Short mmCIF file of C-alpha atoms and ligand atoms in Angstrom, two decimals:
data_model
loop_
_atom_site.label_atom_id
_atom_site.label_comp_id
_atom_site.label_asym_id
_atom_site.label_seq_id
_atom_site.Cartn_x
_atom_site.Cartn_y
_atom_site.Cartn_z
CA MET N 114 -36.11 -139.18 20.19
CA ASN N 115 -38.57 -137.92 17.32
CA ALA N 116 -40.27 -139.94 14.78
CA CYS N 117 -37.63 -139.92 12.11
CA GLU N 118 -34.99 -141.22 14.70
CA GLU N 119 -37.23 -143.69 16.33
CA LEU N 120 -37.94 -145.28 12.82
CA ASN N 121 -34.51 -144.98 11.69
CA LYS N 122 -33.60 -147.05 14.76
CA TYR N 123 -36.05 -149.90 14.05
CA ILE N 124 -35.14 -149.89 10.28
CA PHE N 125 -31.39 -150.72 11.39
CA THR N 126 -32.77 -153.86 13.15
CA LEU N 127 -34.56 -155.26 10.23
CA PRO N 128 -33.25 -158.21 7.98
CA ILE N 129 -32.51 -157.61 4.39
CA ILE N 130 -32.84 -159.92 1.24
CA ASP N 131 -30.04 -158.35 -1.17
CA THR N 132 -31.46 -158.43 -4.36
CA HIS N 133 -27.99 -157.90 -6.64
CA GLU N 134 -24.23 -158.53 -5.80
CA HIS N 135 -20.94 -159.50 -7.91
CA LEU N 136 -19.19 -160.53 -4.99
CA PRO N 137 -16.61 -163.63 -5.26
CA SER N 138 -18.91 -166.52 -5.30
CA MET N 139 -16.85 -168.05 -2.27
CA GLU N 140 -15.11 -166.07 0.37
CA GLU N 141 -11.71 -168.42 -0.49
CA VAL N 142 -11.68 -167.23 -4.00
CA ARG N 143 -11.24 -163.57 -3.08
CA ASP N 144 -8.21 -162.01 -4.33
CA ARG N 145 -5.79 -161.59 -1.74
CA ASP N 146 -2.90 -160.15 -3.48
CA THR N 147 -4.36 -156.54 -2.97
CA ASP N 148 -4.86 -153.83 -0.51
CA VAL N 149 -7.38 -151.65 0.63
CA LEU N 150 -7.12 -149.06 -2.37
CA LYS N 151 -6.77 -151.71 -4.84
CA GLU N 152 -10.03 -153.28 -3.68
CA TYR N 153 -12.19 -150.20 -2.78
CA LEU N 154 -11.41 -148.78 -5.82
CA SER N 155 -12.08 -151.64 -8.09
CA HIS N 156 -15.14 -150.18 -9.40
CA TYR N 157 -17.68 -147.30 -8.76
CA TYR N 158 -15.69 -144.55 -6.69
CA ASN N 159 -12.76 -144.96 -8.88
CA ARG N 160 -15.19 -143.60 -11.65
CA ASP N 161 -15.77 -140.34 -9.63
CA LEU N 162 -12.15 -140.00 -8.86
CA ILE N 163 -11.51 -140.10 -12.94
CA SER N 164 -14.06 -138.12 -13.83
CA ALA N 165 -12.84 -135.54 -11.26
CA GLY N 166 -9.41 -135.51 -13.10
CA LEU N 167 -7.66 -138.87 -12.02
CA PRO N 168 -5.27 -139.61 -14.93
CA THR N 169 -5.96 -143.44 -15.75
CA ARG N 170 -2.02 -144.36 -15.73
CA ASP N 171 -2.33 -143.22 -12.06
CA TYR N 172 -5.48 -145.39 -11.78
CA GLN N 173 -3.33 -148.30 -13.27
CA THR N 174 -0.65 -147.64 -10.76
CA ILE N 175 -3.08 -148.18 -7.63
CA ILE N 176 -4.60 -151.45 -9.58
CA GLU N 177 -1.53 -152.91 -10.62
CA LYS N 178 1.50 -151.91 -8.68
CA LYS N 179 2.84 -153.14 -5.27
CA ILE N 180 3.90 -149.68 -3.87
CA PRO N 181 3.44 -148.46 -0.08
CA ILE N 182 -0.13 -147.20 0.28
CA LEU N 183 0.67 -143.78 1.05
CA GLU N 184 2.23 -143.29 -1.99
CA LYS N 185 -1.07 -144.87 -3.52
CA TRP N 186 -3.14 -142.30 -1.33
CA ASN N 187 -0.71 -139.26 -2.64
CA LEU N 188 -1.86 -140.18 -6.02
CA VAL N 189 -5.68 -139.82 -5.23
CA GLU N 190 -5.95 -137.36 -2.38
CA PRO N 191 -6.69 -134.24 -4.39
CA TYR N 192 -9.57 -136.38 -6.37
CA TRP N 193 -10.85 -138.16 -3.47
CA GLN N 194 -11.35 -134.63 -1.51
CA VAL N 195 -13.91 -133.38 -4.28
CA SER N 196 -15.59 -136.52 -4.72
CA ARG N 197 -16.12 -137.90 -1.38
CA TYR N 198 -19.64 -136.59 -0.58
CA THR N 199 -21.14 -138.84 -3.41
CA GLY N 200 -23.03 -142.01 -2.74
CA TYR N 201 -20.00 -143.78 -3.69
CA GLY N 202 -17.55 -141.88 -1.22
CA ARG N 203 -19.97 -141.88 1.60
CA CYS N 204 -20.58 -145.49 1.20
CA LEU N 205 -16.73 -146.13 1.87
CA ASP N 206 -16.33 -143.46 4.51
CA ILE N 207 -19.20 -145.39 6.41
CA ALA N 208 -18.01 -148.89 5.73
CA VAL N 209 -14.62 -147.94 7.19
CA ARG N 210 -16.04 -145.77 10.08
CA ASP N 211 -18.45 -148.89 11.56
CA LEU N 212 -15.92 -151.71 10.57
CA TYR N 213 -12.71 -150.41 11.16
CA GLY N 214 -13.34 -147.78 13.79
CA ILE N 215 -11.85 -144.95 11.43
CA SER N 216 -13.66 -141.67 10.98
CA GLU N 217 -12.66 -140.99 7.45
CA ILE N 218 -10.25 -142.01 4.81
CA CYS N 219 -7.32 -139.61 4.64
CA GLY N 220 -3.62 -139.51 4.59
CA LYS N 221 -3.42 -139.78 8.38
CA THR N 222 -5.89 -142.92 8.24
CA ILE N 223 -4.90 -144.64 5.19
CA GLU N 224 -1.89 -146.78 6.65
CA ARG N 225 -4.14 -148.06 9.69
CA LEU N 226 -6.70 -148.61 7.67
CA ASN N 227 -4.75 -150.83 5.17
CA GLU N 228 -3.67 -152.88 8.18
CA GLY N 229 -7.02 -153.30 9.33
CA PHE N 230 -8.41 -154.39 5.82
CA LEU N 231 -5.23 -156.78 5.59
CA LYS N 232 -6.26 -158.75 8.63
CA THR N 233 -10.13 -159.22 7.14
CA LEU N 234 -8.28 -161.22 4.34
CA ASN N 235 -8.44 -163.96 6.85
CA PRO N 236 -11.46 -166.39 6.51
CA GLY N 237 -14.92 -165.33 8.36
CA HIS N 238 -14.85 -161.75 6.85
CA PHE N 239 -17.94 -162.31 4.53
CA ARG N 240 -19.97 -163.81 7.11
CA ARG N 241 -19.23 -161.27 9.70
CA VAL N 242 -20.07 -158.43 7.17
CA LEU N 243 -23.14 -160.08 5.51
CA LYS N 244 -24.79 -161.71 8.12
CA GLU N 245 -23.70 -160.29 11.42
CA ARG N 246 -23.09 -156.73 10.45
CA CYS N 247 -25.74 -156.06 7.40
CA ARG N 248 -28.30 -158.56 8.69
CA ILE N 249 -28.45 -160.15 5.08
CA GLU N 250 -30.25 -163.09 4.81
CA LYS N 251 -29.16 -163.99 1.43
CA SER N 252 -28.02 -162.06 -1.66
CA LEU N 253 -28.79 -162.87 -5.20
CA LEU N 254 -25.32 -163.25 -6.87
CA CYS N 255 -24.25 -162.63 -10.80
CA VAL N 256 -21.25 -164.67 -11.66
CA GLU N 257 -19.98 -163.26 -14.80
CA THR N 258 -16.32 -163.30 -14.38
CA LEU N 259 -15.24 -163.84 -18.12
CA GLU N 260 -11.14 -163.90 -17.82
CA GLU N 261 -11.08 -168.00 -17.28
CA GLU N 262 -11.90 -169.21 -20.60
CA TYR N 263 -12.68 -172.67 -19.92
CA ASP N 264 -14.52 -172.09 -16.54
CA PRO N 265 -18.17 -172.54 -17.40
CA LEU N 266 -20.55 -169.71 -16.12
CA ILE N 267 -23.07 -172.45 -14.85
CA GLU N 268 -20.78 -174.54 -12.87
CA ARG N 269 -19.27 -171.42 -11.03
CA SER N 270 -22.84 -170.14 -10.21
CA ILE N 271 -23.70 -173.48 -9.00
CA HIS N 272 -20.90 -173.80 -6.53
CA CYS N 273 -21.68 -170.26 -5.07
CA ASP N 274 -21.77 -170.23 -1.01
CA ARG N 275 -25.30 -171.36 -0.80
CA GLU N 276 -25.52 -169.81 2.88
CA LEU N 277 -24.87 -166.53 1.63
CA PHE N 278 -25.82 -166.55 -1.97
CA VAL N 279 -28.64 -167.31 -4.76
CA PRO N 280 -27.18 -167.49 -7.98
CA VAL N 281 -28.55 -165.60 -10.72
CA TYR N 282 -27.94 -166.87 -14.34
CA ILE N 283 -26.57 -164.38 -16.91
CA VAL N 284 -28.10 -164.40 -20.23
CA ASN N 285 -26.15 -161.85 -22.32
CA PRO N 286 -23.54 -164.57 -23.79
CA LEU N 287 -26.71 -165.93 -24.99
CA ILE N 288 -28.07 -162.92 -26.77
CA HIS N 289 -24.78 -161.20 -27.59
CA PRO N 290 -21.69 -163.97 -27.92
CA GLU N 291 -18.67 -161.67 -28.30
CA SER N 292 -16.36 -164.08 -29.42
CA TRP N 293 -15.53 -167.89 -30.20
CA THR N 294 -14.60 -168.39 -26.57
CA ASP N 295 -18.60 -167.62 -25.44
CA ILE N 296 -19.78 -169.76 -28.03
CA GLU N 297 -17.13 -172.84 -26.94
CA ARG N 298 -18.44 -172.23 -23.56
CA ILE N 299 -22.26 -172.71 -24.27
CA GLU N 300 -21.17 -175.53 -26.47
CA ARG N 301 -19.16 -176.96 -23.48
CA GLU N 302 -22.14 -176.02 -20.83
CA SER N 303 -24.71 -177.76 -23.13
CA GLY N 304 -22.97 -180.63 -24.42
CA ILE N 305 -24.44 -179.68 -27.97
CA ARG N 306 -21.88 -179.17 -30.85
CA ILE N 307 -23.00 -175.92 -32.60
CA THR N 308 -22.67 -176.48 -36.33
CA SER N 309 -26.11 -174.45 -37.06
CA PHE N 310 -28.66 -172.27 -35.98
CA SER N 311 -31.27 -174.87 -35.15
CA ARG N 312 -28.12 -176.40 -33.00
CA TRP N 313 -27.51 -173.02 -31.14
CA LEU N 314 -31.02 -172.75 -30.12
CA GLU N 315 -31.18 -176.06 -28.79
CA ALA N 316 -27.90 -175.06 -26.57
CA VAL N 317 -29.25 -172.08 -25.76
CA GLU N 318 -32.69 -173.82 -24.55
CA ALA N 319 -30.64 -176.70 -22.85
CA ASN N 320 -28.23 -173.98 -20.71
CA VAL N 321 -31.54 -172.13 -19.64
CA ASN N 322 -33.34 -175.13 -18.53
CA ARG N 323 -30.22 -176.40 -16.73
CA ALA N 324 -29.42 -173.13 -14.86
CA VAL N 325 -33.22 -173.47 -13.63
CA GLN N 326 -32.98 -176.80 -12.46
CA GLU N 327 -29.70 -175.99 -10.87
CA GLY N 328 -31.89 -173.42 -8.58
CA SER N 329 -31.20 -170.32 -10.72
CA SER N 330 -34.63 -169.58 -11.96
CA ILE N 331 -33.48 -166.07 -11.95
CA LEU N 332 -32.29 -164.69 -15.06
CA LYS N 333 -30.48 -161.43 -15.70
CA ASN N 334 -29.67 -159.32 -18.89
CA SER N 335 -27.07 -156.20 -18.60
CA LEU N 336 -26.81 -155.70 -22.18
CA ALA N 337 -27.98 -152.13 -21.98
CA TYR N 338 -24.19 -151.48 -21.66
CA VAL N 339 -23.64 -152.61 -25.09
CA ARG N 340 -27.02 -151.89 -27.03
CA SER N 341 -30.17 -150.45 -26.74
CA LEU N 342 -33.15 -152.20 -24.56
CA HIS N 343 -35.31 -151.95 -27.65
CA TYR N 344 -35.86 -155.60 -28.69
CA GLU N 345 -37.80 -155.79 -31.80
CA ARG N 346 -39.67 -158.85 -33.18
CA ALA N 347 -37.20 -160.27 -35.82
CA THR N 348 -37.87 -163.38 -37.95
CA ARG N 349 -36.26 -166.66 -37.56
CA ALA N 350 -34.75 -166.09 -41.07
CA GLU N 351 -33.22 -162.85 -40.41
CA ALA N 352 -31.63 -164.08 -37.22
CA GLU N 353 -30.30 -167.22 -38.83
CA GLU N 354 -28.44 -164.98 -41.63
CA GLY N 355 -27.08 -162.99 -38.30
CA PHE N 356 -25.88 -166.07 -37.10
CA ASN N 357 -24.31 -167.50 -40.17
CA ARG N 358 -21.65 -164.94 -40.16
CA VAL N 359 -20.46 -166.24 -36.54
CA PHE N 360 -18.55 -168.95 -38.63
CA ASP N 361 -16.65 -166.13 -40.14
CA THR N 362 -13.78 -165.98 -37.48
CA LYS N 363 -13.98 -169.94 -36.53
CA TYR N 364 -10.76 -170.69 -38.50
CA PHE N 365 -8.59 -168.23 -36.76
CA PRO N 366 -5.66 -169.71 -34.88
CA VAL N 367 -6.80 -169.96 -31.05
CA TRP N 368 -3.88 -167.43 -30.09
CA HIS N 369 -5.80 -164.99 -32.31
CA GLN N 370 -8.66 -163.03 -31.07
CA ARG N 371 -11.68 -164.54 -32.74
CA PRO N 372 -14.24 -161.63 -32.50
CA ILE N 373 -17.82 -162.00 -33.12
CA ILE N 374 -20.28 -159.22 -34.28
CA THR N 375 -23.70 -160.55 -34.11
CA SER N 376 -26.61 -158.33 -35.90
CA LYS N 377 -29.19 -156.47 -33.89
CA ALA N 378 -31.88 -158.88 -35.62
CA PHE N 379 -30.20 -162.02 -34.17
CA GLN N 380 -29.77 -160.15 -30.88
CA ASP N 381 -33.60 -159.22 -30.81
CA TYR N 382 -34.61 -162.77 -31.60
CA MET N 383 -32.41 -164.51 -29.23
CA PHE N 384 -33.76 -162.48 -26.30
CA HIS N 385 -37.45 -163.26 -27.52
CA PHE N 386 -36.32 -166.55 -27.59
CA ILE N 387 -35.36 -166.66 -23.97
CA LEU N 388 -38.48 -164.66 -23.02
CA ASP N 389 -40.64 -167.56 -24.57
CA ILE N 390 -38.97 -170.07 -22.52
CA ALA N 391 -39.11 -167.92 -19.19
CA ASN N 392 -42.82 -166.91 -20.02
CA GLU N 393 -43.57 -170.58 -20.17
CA LYS N 394 -41.76 -171.25 -16.79
CA GLN N 395 -42.61 -168.21 -15.24
CA LEU N 396 -39.33 -167.04 -14.38
CA VAL N 397 -38.04 -163.55 -12.95
CA LEU N 398 -35.90 -161.55 -15.26
CA GLN N 399 -33.77 -158.80 -13.80
CA ILE N 400 -32.88 -156.14 -16.27
CA HIS N 401 -30.15 -153.47 -16.09
CA THR N 402 -31.73 -150.16 -17.03
CA GLY N 403 -30.36 -146.58 -16.63
CA ILE N 404 -26.85 -145.46 -15.64
CA GLN N 405 -24.10 -147.44 -16.79
CA GLU N 406 -20.98 -147.94 -14.58
CA GLY N 407 -17.90 -146.73 -16.61
CA ASN N 408 -16.82 -143.25 -17.79
CA GLY N 409 -19.06 -142.84 -20.36
CA ASN N 410 -21.66 -144.52 -22.61
CA HIS N 411 -24.61 -144.20 -24.35
CA LEU N 412 -27.16 -143.28 -21.61
CA ALA N 413 -30.14 -143.20 -24.01
CA ASN N 414 -29.70 -147.08 -24.49
CA SER N 415 -30.76 -147.54 -21.17
CA ASN N 416 -34.00 -146.12 -21.15
CA PRO N 417 -36.26 -148.72 -19.38
CA GLU N 418 -39.29 -147.36 -21.69
CA ALA N 419 -37.83 -149.44 -24.41
CA LEU N 420 -38.80 -152.65 -22.62
CA THR N 421 -42.53 -151.71 -22.98
CA ASN N 422 -43.37 -154.46 -25.98
CA LEU N 423 -41.86 -157.04 -23.74
CA PHE N 424 -43.75 -156.35 -20.96
CA ILE N 425 -46.97 -156.56 -22.99
CA ARG N 426 -45.93 -159.60 -25.19
CA TYR N 427 -44.68 -161.79 -21.77
CA PRO N 428 -47.24 -161.26 -19.19
CA ASP N 429 -46.09 -164.38 -17.03
CA VAL N 430 -42.65 -163.18 -16.91
CA GLU N 431 -41.91 -161.06 -13.59
CA PHE N 432 -39.33 -158.01 -15.04
CA ASP N 433 -37.41 -156.95 -12.34
CA ILE N 434 -36.12 -153.39 -13.22
CA PHE N 435 -32.90 -152.54 -12.03
CA HIS N 436 -31.00 -149.37 -10.56
CA ILE N 437 -34.58 -147.50 -10.51
CA GLY N 438 -33.84 -146.87 -14.26
CA TYR N 439 -31.94 -143.58 -12.75
CA PRO N 440 -32.26 -140.88 -14.35
CA TYR N 441 -35.23 -142.41 -15.94
CA GLU N 442 -36.90 -143.32 -12.50
CA HIS N 443 -40.10 -141.21 -13.24
CA VAL N 444 -40.53 -143.51 -16.57
CA LEU N 445 -40.27 -146.51 -14.45
CA THR N 446 -42.60 -145.27 -11.69
CA VAL N 447 -45.19 -145.17 -14.82
CA LEU N 448 -44.10 -148.51 -16.11
CA ALA N 449 -44.34 -150.47 -12.56
CA LYS N 450 -47.71 -148.45 -11.93
CA ASN N 451 -49.16 -150.10 -14.66
CA PHE N 452 -47.76 -153.24 -15.50
CA PRO N 453 -48.62 -156.05 -12.89
CA ASN N 454 -45.38 -158.03 -14.23
CA VAL N 455 -43.23 -155.05 -13.83
CA THR N 456 -41.19 -154.55 -10.29
CA ILE N 457 -38.89 -152.03 -9.17
CA ASP N 458 -35.44 -152.96 -8.09
CA MET N 459 -33.31 -150.30 -5.75
CA CYS N 460 -30.00 -151.96 -6.36
CA TRP N 461 -27.01 -149.60 -6.91
CA SER N 462 -29.30 -146.65 -6.53
CA HIS N 463 -28.64 -145.68 -2.94
CA ILE N 464 -24.78 -145.21 -3.68
CA VAL N 465 -25.68 -143.82 -7.26
CA SER N 466 -27.82 -140.95 -5.70
CA PRO N 467 -29.02 -141.15 -2.05
CA ASN N 468 -31.23 -138.01 -2.79
CA ALA N 469 -32.55 -139.43 -6.15
CA SER N 470 -33.59 -142.91 -3.92
CA VAL N 471 -35.21 -140.85 -1.23
CA GLN N 472 -37.24 -138.89 -3.83
CA ALA N 473 -38.26 -141.65 -5.87
CA LEU N 474 -39.53 -143.47 -2.50
CA ILE N 475 -41.72 -140.51 -1.46
CA GLU N 476 -43.09 -140.46 -5.13
CA TRP N 477 -43.67 -144.24 -5.07
CA VAL N 478 -45.59 -144.36 -2.21
CA ASP N 479 -47.81 -141.79 -3.94
CA THR N 480 -48.18 -143.65 -7.01
CA VAL N 481 -46.97 -147.36 -6.73
CA PRO N 482 -48.48 -150.26 -5.01
CA LEU N 483 -46.02 -150.97 -2.13
CA ASN N 484 -45.67 -154.70 -2.85
CA LYS N 485 -43.73 -154.01 -5.94
CA ILE N 486 -40.38 -152.18 -4.51
CA SER N 487 -37.43 -154.01 -3.38
CA ALA N 488 -35.22 -151.63 -1.38
CA PHE N 489 -31.56 -152.97 -1.35
CA GLY N 490 -29.18 -154.52 -3.95
CA GLY N 491 -25.62 -153.86 -3.09
CA ASP N 492 -24.29 -154.27 -6.80
CA LEU N 493 -20.71 -154.64 -5.35
CA LEU N 494 -17.59 -156.42 -6.13
CA PHE N 495 -16.25 -156.18 -2.58
CA VAL N 496 -17.88 -156.70 0.71
CA ASP N 497 -16.92 -153.92 2.76
CA GLY N 498 -18.90 -151.82 0.27
CA VAL N 499 -22.00 -153.72 0.60
CA TYR N 500 -21.98 -152.62 4.37
CA GLY N 501 -21.89 -149.07 3.29
CA HIS N 502 -24.56 -149.43 1.11
CA GLN N 503 -26.96 -151.26 3.09
CA TYR N 504 -26.49 -148.31 5.68
CA LEU N 505 -27.30 -145.64 3.07
CA ALA N 506 -30.43 -147.61 1.78
CA ARG N 507 -31.90 -147.98 5.40
CA GLN N 508 -31.42 -144.40 6.15
CA ASP N 509 -33.19 -143.55 2.84
CA VAL N 510 -36.01 -145.67 3.75
CA ALA N 511 -36.39 -144.03 6.96
CA LYS N 512 -36.14 -140.24 5.34
CA ALA N 513 -38.79 -141.05 2.87
CA LEU N 514 -41.22 -142.69 5.10
CA ALA N 515 -40.60 -140.23 7.77
CA GLN N 516 -41.94 -137.56 5.31
CA LYS N 517 -45.18 -139.48 4.64
CA ILE N 518 -45.46 -139.74 8.77
CA ASP N 519 -45.15 -136.05 8.67
CA GLU N 520 -47.73 -135.45 6.12
CA GLY N 521 -49.91 -137.65 8.34
CA LEU N 522 -50.54 -140.54 5.81
CA PHE N 523 -49.45 -143.23 8.25
CA ASP N 524 -48.16 -143.40 11.70
CA ILE N 525 -44.81 -145.23 12.77
CA GLU N 526 -45.80 -148.52 13.35
CA LYS N 527 -47.36 -148.52 9.98
CA ALA N 528 -43.94 -147.07 8.57
CA GLY N 529 -42.05 -149.55 10.23
CA LYS N 530 -44.40 -152.45 8.57
CA ILE N 531 -43.53 -150.82 5.17
CA ALA N 532 -39.65 -150.69 5.67
CA ASN N 533 -40.01 -154.46 6.36
CA MET N 534 -41.63 -155.24 3.30
CA LEU N 535 -39.45 -153.17 0.96
CA LEU N 536 -36.30 -154.59 2.20
CA TYR N 537 -37.36 -158.13 3.12
CA ASP N 538 -41.11 -159.39 2.31
CA ASN N 539 -41.01 -157.88 -1.23
CA PRO N 540 -37.79 -159.36 -2.29
CA LYS N 541 -38.59 -162.70 -1.01
CA ARG N 542 -41.74 -163.07 -2.49
CA ILE N 543 -40.75 -161.54 -5.79
CA PHE N 544 -37.84 -163.84 -6.07
CA ARG N 545 -39.21 -166.72 -4.74
CA LEU N 546 -36.82 -167.53 -1.76
ZN1 ZN P 624 -24.75 -155.51 -11.40
#
């Protein structure tokens, strides 16, 4: 066995702290009206298929219709074959190989795979995959399903399966509320009737405090999907002026959409307001940067460089920067190198680009202190994908460190210790678990 193989073998025995998931908050609430393609194509790989030419109406058929699994397969097959070597595609093939004993997803195996998959809808699959197969001690969980109008997000987070998950509190609706439904949820959660900008600020503060009290001292902002990461310093007067427009649609009947468009000044003010609380309480803030899930967005909105003013202004907030900022991972390298309050989070990155993840790790060994990198976060809606992703992550860490062994920078024993830091010790410390 050469050094790389030996290291690889060792890394596959290590426990993991998983920095980011979107899984159902408990196995019991998992969607059971499903099949393997509906679940596996709920996000990520469906985007590669659509990018490759899968018509969106055929995709809708896969998600919405109850038709034989082979008929669904025939719709995706040509696009699957040209996409299967992407990180998203590899993640699925690895999962079915190791969880179902099926060498690859294809026309010959799809029915057998679906039968095996349907059996996993019985209780116990989450624990088996996450604990036994992935060796994940805890996953940080984002609960942000918005369809149930009157189900407060805080309640859902608190009631997640605490043996598997640590809840993360999403601050998006406090910065960028999108409708009166959001405002009314915040009213209910805080118990404060929102009649003015002052009451709104009280409600926001009460919600952040309550999330922290309930054990969710990690906040998350993923608004780079809908606006720039550049949060300028706005005045209270500008924010209040923006807020007053919220009431423009309050009288719309409830069966009508009651949308809200908040001004940038309002959003900027609100994020600074939350960061001020986070700074005082020394909280961790996870921020989405880089590639946006979906089939087309303004990539430039997500460049982590735009966050620099926040790193400077709030030195007691730990900024955990998601997705290696891909494709801005070199920008993130410099930010993490220079700022004591910036850490690198590789969640999602090993399936977005296995190669970029390996190359970035090689570069960070040369540039960034090793205690500032967390090497795995699944960022998945379905549990089988977490298995495939952690497999790729372990492999990427092994590849990068093996190159450094070859260069003579350290020996295999040291490489093993570094791998343990990246996968376990660092996230455990950064997220105070
Ligand atoms: Zn995510």
